[in-house]
PDB file of C-alpha atoms in Angstrom:
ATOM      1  CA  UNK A  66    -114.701  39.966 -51.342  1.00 72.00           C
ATOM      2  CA  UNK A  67    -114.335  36.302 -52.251  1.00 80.00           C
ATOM      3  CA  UNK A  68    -115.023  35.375 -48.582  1.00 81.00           C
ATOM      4  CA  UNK A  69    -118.020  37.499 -49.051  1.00 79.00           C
ATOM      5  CA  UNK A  70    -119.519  35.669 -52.429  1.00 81.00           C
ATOM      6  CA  UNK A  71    -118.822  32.240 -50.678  1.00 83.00           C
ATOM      7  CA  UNK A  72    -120.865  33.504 -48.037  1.00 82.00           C
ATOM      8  CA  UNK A  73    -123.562  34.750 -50.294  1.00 79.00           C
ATOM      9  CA  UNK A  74    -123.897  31.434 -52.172  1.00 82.00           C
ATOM     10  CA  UNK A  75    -123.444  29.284 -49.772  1.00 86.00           C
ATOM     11  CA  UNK A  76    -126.520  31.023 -47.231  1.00 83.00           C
ATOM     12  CA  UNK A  77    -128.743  31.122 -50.362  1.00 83.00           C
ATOM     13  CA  UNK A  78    -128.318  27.507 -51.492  1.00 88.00           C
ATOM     14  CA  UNK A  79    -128.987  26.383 -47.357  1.00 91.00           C
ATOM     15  CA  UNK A  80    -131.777  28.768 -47.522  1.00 87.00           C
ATOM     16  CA  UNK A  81    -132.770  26.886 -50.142  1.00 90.00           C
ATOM     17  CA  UNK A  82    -132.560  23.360 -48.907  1.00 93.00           C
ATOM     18  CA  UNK A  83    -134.180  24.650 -45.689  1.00 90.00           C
ATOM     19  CA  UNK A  84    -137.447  25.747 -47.772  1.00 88.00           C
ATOM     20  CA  UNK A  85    -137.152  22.670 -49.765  1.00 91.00           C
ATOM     21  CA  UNK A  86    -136.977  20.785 -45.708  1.00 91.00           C
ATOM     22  CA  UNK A  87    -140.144  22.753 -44.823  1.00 87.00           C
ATOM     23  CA  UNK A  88    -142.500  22.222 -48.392  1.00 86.00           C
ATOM     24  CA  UNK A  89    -141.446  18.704 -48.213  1.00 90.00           C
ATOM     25  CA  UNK A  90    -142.014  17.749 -44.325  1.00 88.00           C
ATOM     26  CA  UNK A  91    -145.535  19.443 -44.513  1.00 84.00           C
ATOM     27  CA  UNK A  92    -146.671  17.861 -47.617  1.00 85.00           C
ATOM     28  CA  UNK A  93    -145.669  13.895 -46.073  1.00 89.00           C
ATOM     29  CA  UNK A  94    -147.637  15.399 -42.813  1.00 84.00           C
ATOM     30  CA  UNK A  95    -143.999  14.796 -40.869  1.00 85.00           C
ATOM     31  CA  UNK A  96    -144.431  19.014 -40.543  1.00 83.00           C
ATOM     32  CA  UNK A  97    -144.938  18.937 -36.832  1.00 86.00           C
ATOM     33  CA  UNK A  98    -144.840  22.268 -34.873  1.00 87.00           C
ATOM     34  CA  UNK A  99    -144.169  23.701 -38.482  1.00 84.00           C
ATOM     35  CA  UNK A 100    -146.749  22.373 -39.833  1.00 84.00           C
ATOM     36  CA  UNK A 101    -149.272  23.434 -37.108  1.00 85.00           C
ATOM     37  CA  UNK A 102    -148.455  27.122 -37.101  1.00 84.00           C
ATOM     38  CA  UNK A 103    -148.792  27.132 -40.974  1.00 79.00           C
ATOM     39  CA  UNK A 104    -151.897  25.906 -40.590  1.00 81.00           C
ATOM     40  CA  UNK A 105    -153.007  27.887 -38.021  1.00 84.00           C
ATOM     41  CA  UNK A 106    -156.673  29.200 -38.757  1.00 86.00           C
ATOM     42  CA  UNK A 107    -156.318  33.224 -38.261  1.00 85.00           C
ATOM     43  CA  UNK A 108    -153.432  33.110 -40.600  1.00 82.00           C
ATOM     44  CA  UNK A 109    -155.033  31.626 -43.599  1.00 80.00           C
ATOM     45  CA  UNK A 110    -155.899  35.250 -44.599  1.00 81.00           C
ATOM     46  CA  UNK A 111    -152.494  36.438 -44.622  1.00 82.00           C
ATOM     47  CA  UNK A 112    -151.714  32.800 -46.933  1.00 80.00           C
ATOM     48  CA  UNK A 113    -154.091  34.067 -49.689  1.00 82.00           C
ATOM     49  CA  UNK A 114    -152.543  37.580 -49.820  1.00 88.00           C
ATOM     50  CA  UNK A 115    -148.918  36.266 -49.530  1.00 88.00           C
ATOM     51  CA  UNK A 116    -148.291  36.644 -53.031  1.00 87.00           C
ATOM     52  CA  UNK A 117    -149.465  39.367 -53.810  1.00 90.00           C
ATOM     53  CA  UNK A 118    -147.492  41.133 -50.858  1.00 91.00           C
ATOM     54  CA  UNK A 119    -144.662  39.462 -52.626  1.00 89.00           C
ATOM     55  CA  UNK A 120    -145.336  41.097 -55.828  1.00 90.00           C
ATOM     56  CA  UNK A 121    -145.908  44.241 -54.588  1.00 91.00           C
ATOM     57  CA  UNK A 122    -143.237  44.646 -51.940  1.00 90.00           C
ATOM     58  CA  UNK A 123    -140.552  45.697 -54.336  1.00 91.00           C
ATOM     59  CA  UNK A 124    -142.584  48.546 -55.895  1.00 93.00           C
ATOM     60  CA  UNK A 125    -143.612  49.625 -52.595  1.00 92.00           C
ATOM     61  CA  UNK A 126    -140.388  50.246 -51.226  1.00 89.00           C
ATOM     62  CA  UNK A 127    -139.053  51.848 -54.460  1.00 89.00           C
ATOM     63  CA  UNK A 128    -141.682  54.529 -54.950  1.00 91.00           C
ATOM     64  CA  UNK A 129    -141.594  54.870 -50.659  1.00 86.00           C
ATOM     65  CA  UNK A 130    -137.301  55.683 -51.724  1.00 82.00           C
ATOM     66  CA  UNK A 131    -137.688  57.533 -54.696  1.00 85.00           C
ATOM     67  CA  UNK A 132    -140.474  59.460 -52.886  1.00 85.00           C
ATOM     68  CA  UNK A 133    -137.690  61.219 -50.033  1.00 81.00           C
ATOM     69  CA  UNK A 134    -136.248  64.495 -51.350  1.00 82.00           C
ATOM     70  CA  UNK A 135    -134.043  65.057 -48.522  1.00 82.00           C
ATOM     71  CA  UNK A 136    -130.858  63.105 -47.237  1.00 82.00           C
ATOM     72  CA  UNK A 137    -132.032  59.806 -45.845  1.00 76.00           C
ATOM     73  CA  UNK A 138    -130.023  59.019 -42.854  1.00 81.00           C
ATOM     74  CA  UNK A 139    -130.318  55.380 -42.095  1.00 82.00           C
ATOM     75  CA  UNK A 140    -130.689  54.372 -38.559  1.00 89.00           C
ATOM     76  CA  UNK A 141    -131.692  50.887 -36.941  1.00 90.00           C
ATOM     77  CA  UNK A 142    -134.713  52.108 -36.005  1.00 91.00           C
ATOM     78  CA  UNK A 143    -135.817  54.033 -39.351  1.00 88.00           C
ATOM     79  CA  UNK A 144    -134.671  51.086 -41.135  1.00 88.00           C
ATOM     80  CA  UNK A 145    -137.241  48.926 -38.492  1.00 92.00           C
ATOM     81  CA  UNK A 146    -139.544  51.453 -38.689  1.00 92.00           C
ATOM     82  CA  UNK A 147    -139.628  51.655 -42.984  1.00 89.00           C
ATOM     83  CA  UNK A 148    -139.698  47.506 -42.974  1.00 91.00           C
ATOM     84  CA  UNK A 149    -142.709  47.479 -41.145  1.00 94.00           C
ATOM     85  CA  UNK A 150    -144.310  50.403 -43.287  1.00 93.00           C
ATOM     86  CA  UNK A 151    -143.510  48.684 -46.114  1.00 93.00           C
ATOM     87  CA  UNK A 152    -145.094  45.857 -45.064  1.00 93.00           C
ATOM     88  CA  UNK A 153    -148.278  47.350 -44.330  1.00 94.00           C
ATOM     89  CA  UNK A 154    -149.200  49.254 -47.695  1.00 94.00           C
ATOM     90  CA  UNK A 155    -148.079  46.084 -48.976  1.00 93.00           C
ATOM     91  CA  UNK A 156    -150.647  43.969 -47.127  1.00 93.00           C
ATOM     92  CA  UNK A 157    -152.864  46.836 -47.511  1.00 94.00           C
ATOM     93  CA  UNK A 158    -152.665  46.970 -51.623  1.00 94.00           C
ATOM     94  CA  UNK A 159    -152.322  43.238 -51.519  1.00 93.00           C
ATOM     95  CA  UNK A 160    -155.808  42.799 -49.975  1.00 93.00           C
ATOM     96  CA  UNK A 161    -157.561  45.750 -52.547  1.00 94.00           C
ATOM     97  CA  UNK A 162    -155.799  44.177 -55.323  1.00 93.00           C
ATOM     98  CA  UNK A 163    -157.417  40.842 -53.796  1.00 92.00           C
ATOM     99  CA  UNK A 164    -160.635  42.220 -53.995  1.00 92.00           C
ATOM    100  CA  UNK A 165    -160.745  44.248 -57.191  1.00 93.00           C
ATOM    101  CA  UNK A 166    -158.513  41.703 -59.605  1.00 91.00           C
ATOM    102  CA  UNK A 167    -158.318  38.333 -58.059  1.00 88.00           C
ATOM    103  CA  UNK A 168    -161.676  36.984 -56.317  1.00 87.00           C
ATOM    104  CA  UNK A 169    -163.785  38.244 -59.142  1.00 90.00           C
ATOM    105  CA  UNK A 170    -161.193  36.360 -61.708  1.00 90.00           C
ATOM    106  CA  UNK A 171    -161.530  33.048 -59.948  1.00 84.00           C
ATOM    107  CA  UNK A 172    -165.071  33.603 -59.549  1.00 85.00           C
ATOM    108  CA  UNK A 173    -165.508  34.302 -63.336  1.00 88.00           C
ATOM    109  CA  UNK A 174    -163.216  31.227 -64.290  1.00 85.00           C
ATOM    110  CA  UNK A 175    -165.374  28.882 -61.940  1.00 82.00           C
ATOM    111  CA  UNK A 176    -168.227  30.224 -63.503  1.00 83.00           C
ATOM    112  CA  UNK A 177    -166.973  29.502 -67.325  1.00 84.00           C
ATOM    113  CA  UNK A 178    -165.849  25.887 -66.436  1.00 80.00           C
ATOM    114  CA  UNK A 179    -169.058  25.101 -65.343  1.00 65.00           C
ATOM    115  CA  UNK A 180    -168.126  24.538 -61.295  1.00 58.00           C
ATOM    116  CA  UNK A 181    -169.545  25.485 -58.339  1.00 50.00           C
ATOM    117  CA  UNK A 182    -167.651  27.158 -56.110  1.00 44.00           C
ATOM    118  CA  UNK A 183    -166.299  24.329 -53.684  1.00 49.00           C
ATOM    119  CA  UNK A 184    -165.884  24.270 -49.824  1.00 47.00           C
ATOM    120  CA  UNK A 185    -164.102  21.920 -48.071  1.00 43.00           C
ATOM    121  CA  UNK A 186    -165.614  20.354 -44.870  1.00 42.00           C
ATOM    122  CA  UNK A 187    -163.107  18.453 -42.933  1.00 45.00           C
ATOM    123  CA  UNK A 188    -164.521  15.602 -41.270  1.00 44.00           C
ATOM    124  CA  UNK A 189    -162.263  12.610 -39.607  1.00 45.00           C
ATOM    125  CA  UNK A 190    -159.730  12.965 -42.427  1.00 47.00           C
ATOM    126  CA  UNK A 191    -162.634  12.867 -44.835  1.00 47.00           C
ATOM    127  CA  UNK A 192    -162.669  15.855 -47.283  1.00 48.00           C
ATOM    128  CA  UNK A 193    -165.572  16.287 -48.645  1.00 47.00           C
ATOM    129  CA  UNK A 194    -166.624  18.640 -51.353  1.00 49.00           C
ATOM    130  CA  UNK A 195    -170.062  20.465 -52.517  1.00 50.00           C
ATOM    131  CA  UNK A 196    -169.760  18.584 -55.779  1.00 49.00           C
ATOM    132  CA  UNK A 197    -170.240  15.271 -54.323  1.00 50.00           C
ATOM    133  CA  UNK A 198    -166.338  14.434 -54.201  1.00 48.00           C
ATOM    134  CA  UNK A 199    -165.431  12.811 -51.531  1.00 48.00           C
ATOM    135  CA  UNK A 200    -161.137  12.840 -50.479  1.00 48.00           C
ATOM    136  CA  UNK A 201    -160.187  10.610 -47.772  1.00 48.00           C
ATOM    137  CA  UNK A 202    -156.709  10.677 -46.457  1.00 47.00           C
ATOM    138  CA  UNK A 203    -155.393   7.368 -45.146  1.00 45.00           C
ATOM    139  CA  UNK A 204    -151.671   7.957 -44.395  1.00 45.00           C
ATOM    140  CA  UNK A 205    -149.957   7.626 -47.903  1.00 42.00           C
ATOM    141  CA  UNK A 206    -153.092   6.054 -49.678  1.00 46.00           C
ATOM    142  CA  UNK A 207    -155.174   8.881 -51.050  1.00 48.00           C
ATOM    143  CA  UNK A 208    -159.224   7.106 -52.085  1.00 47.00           C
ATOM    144  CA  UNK A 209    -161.240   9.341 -54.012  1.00 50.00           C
ATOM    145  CA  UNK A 210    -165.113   8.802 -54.909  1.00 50.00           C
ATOM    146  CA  UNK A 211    -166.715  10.639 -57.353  1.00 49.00           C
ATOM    147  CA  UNK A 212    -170.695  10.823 -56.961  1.00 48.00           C
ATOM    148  CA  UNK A 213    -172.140  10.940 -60.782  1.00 49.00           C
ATOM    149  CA  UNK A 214    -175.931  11.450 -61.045  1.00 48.00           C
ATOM    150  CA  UNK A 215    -176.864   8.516 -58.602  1.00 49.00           C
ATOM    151  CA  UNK A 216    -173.861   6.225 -59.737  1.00 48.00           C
ATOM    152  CA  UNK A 217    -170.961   5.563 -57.357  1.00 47.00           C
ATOM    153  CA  UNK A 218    -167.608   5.037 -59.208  1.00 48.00           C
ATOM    154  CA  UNK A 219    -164.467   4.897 -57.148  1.00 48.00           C
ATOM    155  CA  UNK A 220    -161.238   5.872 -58.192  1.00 47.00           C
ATOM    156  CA  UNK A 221    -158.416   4.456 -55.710  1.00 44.00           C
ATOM    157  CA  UNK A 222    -155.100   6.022 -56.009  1.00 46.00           C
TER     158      UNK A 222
END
């Protein structure tokens, strides 16, 4: 048992440090191949539901458990074939709960702030926004201009 725990700890904690690796690499832009298939484009769905499928995984597989009446004999390939049923009622509720709770709240809260909705245009490492900011990314220097009624004020940082 004590080899066990040891091994527990120790693959969480690397686990860990290997997220930590990941987040860290892709926000200095030294992600590489990471950092390209995180960013791939028909994935960016699946980003905005990710946690909400997180949230809802749990409760999925519980009432999917608690639902069985009979003996459940667990096999590789019922244990396969529940993981990937899991995962899409969770993707599934995920996307509904998207829909119904958490578009029309960020919606709502642009609305009260007084913002626009904005999209981002990349352009030559130039982000530019609907609100007349304008981000541009050189390497580790980050120069943002703000656009205010006809006067240009820039804010380096």
């Amino acid at each position: 048992q004590t080899s066990f725990v040891v091994w527990f700890l120790c693959g969480r904690v690397f686990w860990a440090l290997g997220y930590g690796w990941i987040v860290f690499a892709c926000s200095t832009n030294r992600g590489g191949i990471i950092q390209r298939v995180l960013t791939y484009q028909p994935i960016q769905p699946l980003a905005r539901l990710a946690f909400g499928i997180y949230l809802l995984h749990i409760p999925v597989i519980a009432i999917r458990l608690f639902a069985i009446r009979d003996t459940y004999v667990m096999t590789h390939s019922g244990v396969f074939e529940g993981a990937i049923i899991d995962y899409v009622i969770a993707v599934v509720v995920a996307y509904v709960l998207y829909i119904l709770i958490e578009c029309p709240i960020y919606h709502l809260i642009k609305i009260i702030c007084g913002q626009n909705v904005e999209k981002v245009v990349r352009n030559r490492g130039t982000y530019e926004r609907t609100n007349g900011e304008s981000v541009r990314d050189y390497e580790e220097n980050i120069e943002i201009k703000l656009y205010n009624q006809g006067n240009q004020s820039t804010n380096d940082l």
